[in-house]
Short mmCIF file of C-alpha atoms in Angstrom, two decimals:
data_model
loop_
_atom_site.label_atom_id
_atom_site.label_comp_id
_atom_site.label_asym_id
_atom_site.label_seq_id
_atom_site.Cartn_x
_atom_site.Cartn_y
_atom_site.Cartn_z
CA MET Q 1 3.33 -19.77 -19.18
CA THR Q 2 5.49 -16.66 -20.16
CA VAL Q 3 6.61 -14.78 -17.13
CA LEU Q 4 7.24 -11.08 -17.95
CA THR Q 5 10.36 -9.76 -15.96
CA PRO Q 6 8.38 -6.65 -13.98
CA THR Q 7 10.97 -3.83 -15.97
CA ARG Q 8 9.90 -0.02 -14.52
CA GLU Q 9 8.09 0.40 -17.65
CA ARG Q 10 5.46 -2.70 -17.29
CA ILE Q 11 5.16 -1.84 -13.87
CA ARG Q 12 4.84 2.25 -14.46
CA SER Q 13 1.94 1.13 -17.13
CA ALA Q 14 0.52 -1.38 -14.62
CA TRP Q 15 -0.06 0.96 -11.81
CA ASN Q 16 -1.75 3.86 -14.50
CA ALA Q 17 -4.15 1.61 -15.57
CA ILE Q 18 -5.33 1.01 -11.89
CA ALA Q 19 -5.11 4.38 -11.17
CA PRO Q 20 -9.36 5.57 -11.20
CA ARG Q 21 -10.09 2.69 -9.32
CA TYR Q 22 -7.39 2.53 -6.82
CA ASP Q 23 -8.26 6.17 -6.08
CA GLU Q 24 -11.90 5.66 -5.36
CA VAL Q 25 -11.68 2.55 -3.88
CA ALA Q 26 -8.08 1.93 -2.09
CA THR Q 27 -6.97 5.48 -1.14
CA PRO Q 28 -10.11 6.06 1.29
CA MET Q 29 -9.28 2.75 3.22
CA ASN Q 30 -5.83 3.41 3.40
CA GLN Q 31 -5.78 6.50 4.36
CA LEU Q 32 -7.83 5.86 7.46
CA PHE Q 33 -4.84 3.40 8.19
CA ALA Q 34 -2.24 6.11 7.78
CA GLU Q 35 -3.25 8.67 10.04
CA GLU Q 36 -3.40 6.57 12.86
CA ALA Q 37 0.43 5.09 11.68
CA LEU Q 38 1.72 8.94 11.25
CA ARG Q 39 1.12 9.64 15.20
CA ARG Q 40 4.56 7.51 15.32
CA VAL Q 41 6.60 10.22 13.95
CA ASP Q 42 6.83 14.43 14.68
CA LEU Q 43 4.75 15.80 12.36
CA GLY Q 44 3.68 20.02 11.77
CA PRO Q 45 3.77 23.07 10.43
CA GLY Q 46 7.52 23.43 8.72
CA VAL Q 47 7.98 19.45 8.36
CA ARG Q 48 9.56 18.62 5.49
CA PHE Q 49 7.99 15.24 4.53
CA LEU Q 50 8.23 12.84 1.77
CA ASP Q 51 5.94 10.02 0.36
CA VAL Q 52 7.53 7.33 -1.58
CA ALA Q 53 5.58 5.94 -3.76
CA CYS Q 54 2.61 7.65 -2.91
CA GLY Q 55 -0.15 6.64 -4.85
CA SER Q 56 -2.93 8.86 -4.76
CA GLY Q 57 -2.12 10.41 -1.42
CA ALA Q 58 -3.25 7.88 1.53
CA LEU Q 59 -0.16 8.82 3.52
CA ALA Q 60 0.33 12.64 1.85
CA ILE Q 61 -3.01 14.14 2.69
CA PRO Q 62 -2.79 13.10 5.96
CA ALA Q 63 0.48 14.42 6.73
CA ALA Q 64 -0.57 17.83 4.94
CA ARG Q 65 -3.29 18.02 7.15
CA ARG Q 66 -1.12 18.68 10.02
CA GLY Q 67 0.78 21.02 8.41
CA ALA Q 68 3.29 19.49 7.14
CA ARG Q 69 5.26 20.83 3.77
CA VAL Q 70 4.75 17.57 1.52
CA ILE Q 71 6.43 15.99 -1.73
CA ALA Q 72 5.10 12.83 -2.93
CA VAL Q 73 6.34 10.59 -5.83
CA ASP Q 74 5.30 7.69 -7.53
CA LEU Q 75 6.53 5.92 -10.42
CA ALA Q 76 3.04 6.14 -12.50
CA PRO Q 77 1.82 9.81 -13.47
CA ALA Q 78 -1.62 8.72 -12.99
CA MET Q 79 -1.21 8.36 -9.25
CA ILE Q 80 0.19 11.93 -9.34
CA GLU Q 81 -2.82 13.20 -10.63
CA ARG Q 82 -5.03 12.17 -8.55
CA LEU Q 83 -3.04 13.06 -5.62
CA ILE Q 84 -3.31 16.47 -7.10
CA ALA Q 85 -6.45 16.41 -7.38
CA ARG Q 86 -6.99 15.48 -3.68
CA ALA Q 87 -4.94 18.29 -2.48
CA CYS Q 88 -6.29 20.63 -4.38
CA ALA Q 89 -10.21 19.50 -3.59
CA GLU Q 90 -8.97 20.46 0.48
CA ARG Q 91 -7.54 23.66 -0.50
CA LEU Q 92 -3.90 21.63 0.60
CA LEU Q 93 -1.37 24.39 -0.88
CA ALA Q 94 1.72 22.29 0.96
CA VAL Q 95 1.80 19.08 -1.26
CA THR Q 96 3.68 18.55 -4.44
CA GLY Q 97 3.59 15.65 -6.48
CA ARG Q 98 6.69 14.37 -8.73
CA GLN Q 99 6.88 11.57 -10.64
CA MET Q 100 9.94 9.43 -9.88
CA ASN Q 101 11.67 6.46 -9.44
CA GLY Q 102 11.83 5.25 -5.50
CA GLU Q 103 15.03 3.37 -6.11
CA SER Q 104 16.43 5.80 -7.45
CA LEU Q 105 15.35 9.19 -5.68
CA GLU Q 106 16.06 12.81 -7.47
CA PHE Q 107 16.88 14.77 -4.29
CA PRO Q 108 20.05 15.42 -2.15
CA ASP Q 109 21.13 13.88 0.88
CA ASP Q 110 19.84 15.40 4.36
CA THR Q 111 16.67 16.76 2.76
CA PHE Q 112 13.68 15.20 4.63
CA ASP Q 113 12.74 15.80 8.85
CA VAL Q 114 10.65 12.31 7.85
CA THR Q 115 10.80 10.31 4.70
CA ALA Q 116 7.76 7.79 4.68
CA SER Q 117 6.09 5.30 2.68
CA GLN Q 118 2.62 3.13 2.65
CA ASN Q 119 2.73 -0.05 0.79
CA GLY Q 120 4.83 1.53 -1.83
CA ILE Q 121 8.82 1.06 -0.75
CA SER Q 122 7.90 -2.80 0.02
CA LEU Q 123 6.71 -3.66 -3.77
CA PHE Q 124 9.76 -2.13 -5.05
CA PRO Q 125 11.72 -5.06 -6.95
CA ASP Q 126 14.91 -3.78 -5.23
CA LEU Q 127 13.38 -3.43 -1.15
CA LYS Q 128 16.80 -2.95 -0.22
CA ALA Q 129 17.49 0.30 -2.70
CA GLY Q 130 14.18 1.79 -1.95
CA LEU Q 131 14.96 1.49 1.95
CA ARG Q 132 18.54 3.19 1.24
CA GLU Q 133 17.04 5.65 -0.71
CA ALA Q 134 14.48 6.68 1.89
CA VAL Q 135 17.14 6.94 4.53
CA ARG Q 136 19.60 8.96 2.31
CA VAL Q 137 17.48 11.75 1.43
CA THR Q 138 16.49 12.20 5.39
CA LYS Q 139 18.20 14.67 7.51
CA PRO Q 140 20.31 13.38 10.63
CA GLY Q 141 18.21 13.07 13.54
CA GLY Q 142 15.14 12.67 10.97
CA SER Q 143 12.35 9.71 10.81
CA VAL Q 144 12.01 6.97 8.19
CA LEU Q 145 8.45 5.27 8.52
CA ILE Q 146 7.51 2.50 6.79
CA ILE Q 147 4.13 0.86 6.59
CA ALA Q 148 3.75 -2.95 4.92
CA PHE Q 149 2.07 -6.09 4.98
CA GLY Q 150 2.44 -8.78 7.90
CA SER Q 151 2.17 -12.70 7.02
CA PRO Q 152 0.34 -13.06 3.98
CA HIS Q 153 -1.51 -15.90 5.80
CA ARG Q 154 -3.52 -12.96 8.15
CA ALA Q 155 -4.65 -11.28 5.37
CA GLU Q 156 -7.92 -12.03 5.30
CA PHE Q 157 -9.37 -9.59 2.52
CA ILE Q 158 -6.74 -11.66 0.00
CA GLY Q 159 -7.15 -15.03 1.46
CA PHE Q 160 -11.55 -14.52 1.35
CA LEU Q 161 -11.00 -14.07 -2.76
CA LEU Q 162 -8.59 -16.69 -2.71
CA GLY Q 163 -10.84 -19.29 -0.93
CA ALA Q 164 -13.72 -18.18 -2.94
CA LEU Q 165 -12.00 -18.41 -6.32
CA HIS Q 166 -11.08 -22.16 -5.11
CA ALA Q 167 -14.59 -22.82 -3.87
CA ALA Q 168 -16.32 -21.90 -6.77
CA GLY Q 169 -13.83 -23.86 -8.75
CA PHE Q 170 -11.65 -21.39 -10.73
CA MET Q 171 -8.48 -22.10 -9.84
CA PRO Q 172 -5.88 -24.38 -7.77
CA PRO Q 173 -5.09 -22.60 -4.28
CA VAL Q 174 -1.60 -20.39 -4.74
CA ASN Q 175 0.28 -18.08 -2.71
CA PRO Q 176 -0.38 -14.79 -2.49
CA PRO Q 177 2.28 -12.20 -4.62
CA SER Q 178 5.37 -11.91 -2.81
CA LEU Q 179 6.28 -8.67 -3.72
CA PRO Q 180 3.69 -6.98 -1.08
CA PHE Q 181 4.91 -9.29 1.82
CA GLN Q 182 8.52 -8.68 1.51
CA LEU Q 183 8.30 -7.09 5.15
CA ALA Q 184 6.04 -9.78 6.28
CA ASP Q 185 8.37 -10.88 9.35
CA PRO Q 186 8.69 -8.21 11.76
CA ASP Q 187 12.58 -9.50 13.01
CA GLN Q 188 13.69 -9.13 8.79
CA PHE Q 189 11.58 -6.10 8.80
CA SER Q 190 14.10 -4.66 11.77
CA ARG Q 191 17.36 -6.16 10.21
CA ASP Q 192 16.58 -4.48 6.73
CA LEU Q 193 15.71 -0.64 8.59
CA ALA Q 194 19.18 -1.36 10.35
CA GLU Q 195 21.19 -2.40 7.39
CA ALA Q 196 19.86 0.54 5.59
CA GLY Q 197 21.22 3.10 7.84
CA LEU Q 198 18.99 3.78 11.22
CA THR Q 199 19.02 3.49 14.54
CA ASP Q 200 16.54 3.41 17.60
CA VAL Q 201 14.49 0.81 15.19
CA ARG Q 202 11.25 -0.65 16.03
CA VAL Q 203 8.70 -2.43 14.43
CA GLU Q 204 5.08 -3.03 15.81
CA THR Q 205 2.79 -5.39 14.69
CA THR Q 206 -0.77 -3.96 14.62
CA THR Q 207 -4.13 -5.52 12.82
CA TRP Q 208 -6.41 -3.33 10.06
CA GLU Q 209 -9.92 -3.81 10.55
CA MET Q 210 -11.57 -3.55 6.47
CA THR Q 211 -15.01 -3.59 7.36
CA CYS Q 212 -17.01 -5.13 3.87
CA ARG Q 213 -20.67 -4.22 3.17
CA SER Q 214 -20.82 -7.37 0.49
CA ALA Q 215 -19.16 -9.35 -1.65
CA ASP Q 216 -18.77 -6.32 -4.40
CA HIS Q 217 -17.43 -4.34 -2.31
CA LEU Q 218 -14.54 -6.72 -1.22
CA TRP Q 219 -13.81 -8.01 -5.15
CA ASP Q 220 -13.56 -4.32 -5.85
CA ALA Q 221 -11.34 -2.86 -2.54
CA VAL Q 222 -8.88 -6.08 -3.46
CA THR Q 223 -9.12 -6.15 -7.33
CA ALA Q 224 -8.23 -1.94 -7.36
CA SER Q 225 -5.44 -2.53 -4.78
CA ASN Q 226 -2.95 -3.98 -6.70
CA PRO Q 227 -2.20 -4.55 -10.54
CA ALA Q 228 -1.68 -8.90 -9.68
CA ALA Q 229 -4.47 -8.62 -7.80
CA GLN Q 230 -6.31 -7.21 -10.96
CA ARG Q 231 -4.98 -10.15 -13.02
CA LEU Q 232 -5.93 -12.82 -10.68
CA ALA Q 233 -9.18 -12.29 -11.66
CA GLY Q 234 -9.16 -10.84 -15.00
CA PRO Q 235 -9.70 -14.13 -16.88
CA LEU Q 236 -12.89 -14.77 -15.11
CA GLY Q 237 -15.86 -13.95 -17.28
CA GLN Q 238 -18.95 -12.39 -16.24
CA GLU Q 239 -20.71 -15.60 -15.05
CA GLN Q 240 -17.58 -17.26 -13.51
CA ARG Q 241 -17.25 -13.47 -11.31
CA THR Q 242 -20.80 -14.01 -10.43
CA GLU Q 243 -20.49 -16.96 -8.89
CA VAL Q 244 -17.65 -15.93 -6.87
CA LYS Q 245 -19.40 -13.45 -5.68
CA ARG Q 246 -22.17 -15.85 -4.64
CA VAL Q 247 -19.25 -17.88 -2.52
CA LEU Q 248 -17.94 -14.78 -1.13
CA ASP Q 249 -21.32 -13.11 0.10
CA GLY Q 250 -21.92 -16.87 1.96
CA MET Q 251 -18.39 -15.99 3.53
CA LEU Q 252 -19.24 -12.76 4.49
CA ARG Q 253 -22.16 -13.46 6.24
CA GLU Q 254 -21.13 -16.48 8.20
CA ARG Q 255 -18.24 -13.87 9.18
CA SER Q 256 -21.15 -11.03 10.32
CA GLY Q 257 -23.44 -13.47 11.73
CA GLY Q 258 -25.53 -12.53 9.25
CA GLY Q 259 -25.18 -8.98 9.86
CA PRO Q 260 -24.41 -6.39 6.99
CA ASP Q 261 -21.09 -5.96 7.48
CA ALA Q 262 -18.03 -8.43 7.77
CA VAL Q 263 -14.99 -7.31 9.49
CA LEU Q 264 -11.39 -9.08 8.10
CA HIS Q 265 -8.42 -8.62 9.44
CA THR Q 266 -4.97 -8.12 7.98
CA ARG Q 267 -1.51 -7.72 9.88
CA ILE Q 268 0.24 -4.69 9.08
CA ASN Q 269 3.51 -3.74 10.00
CA ILE Q 270 4.69 -0.39 11.36
CA GLY Q 271 8.50 -0.23 11.22
CA VAL Q 272 10.18 3.34 12.37
CA GLY Q 273 13.72 4.37 12.66
CA THR Q 274 16.28 7.25 13.15
CA LYS Q 275 19.09 8.19 10.65
#
């Protein structure tokens, strides 16, 4: 099987393609966690806030609600369009979106009070370049906040889907895609932040609880969250998807004890440091 190198254009195209469903399904879930994570940095009126690899605004919108002046950048223009639509719908006038490569930010040194990224920089092929750039554009004394997935074995929303695919006989056991889990080890995460130029580094491991209403809900949440997840399920025909969802439904009912909702747990690392 030929493996395509993840060039910048391929990455941009893949995220553009899933932007509508990502905005509809993934962003509202991510925003709930972002609101809690932002408590770890000082925000308020006049704070200059940069959101790197912003998607459609899960981190940028809550920051703007707190009065920050937000610039949000993403490689995919379709994500920026949806971010701006969200900001306009809430009349958040201090939000600006720009298409930009987070591995090479087009800002001067020492521009922002807070630079942040939620499951964004941790997806970069050149992770260390992304972290260095986040630090470079942050003012001395400013903060960098990075939210990333913890251990892939503690990401139940992925594990349930992989388990259902395997149980339904449609794929062998496989490991989750590696890029989203580059910062899964808290100790290595701390070292990476320090090597990028931060002091007073702390990495907190916490748990994100995802409430799943149905197998369809979980399927949509996973496949809309990342192009790699969409490719995982892409080869299945409608009958095969129906069978996988049947298995998923049984797994969720077992988790919920027969109730209407099942709660899946995912380990999340939150890294903060000072420039």
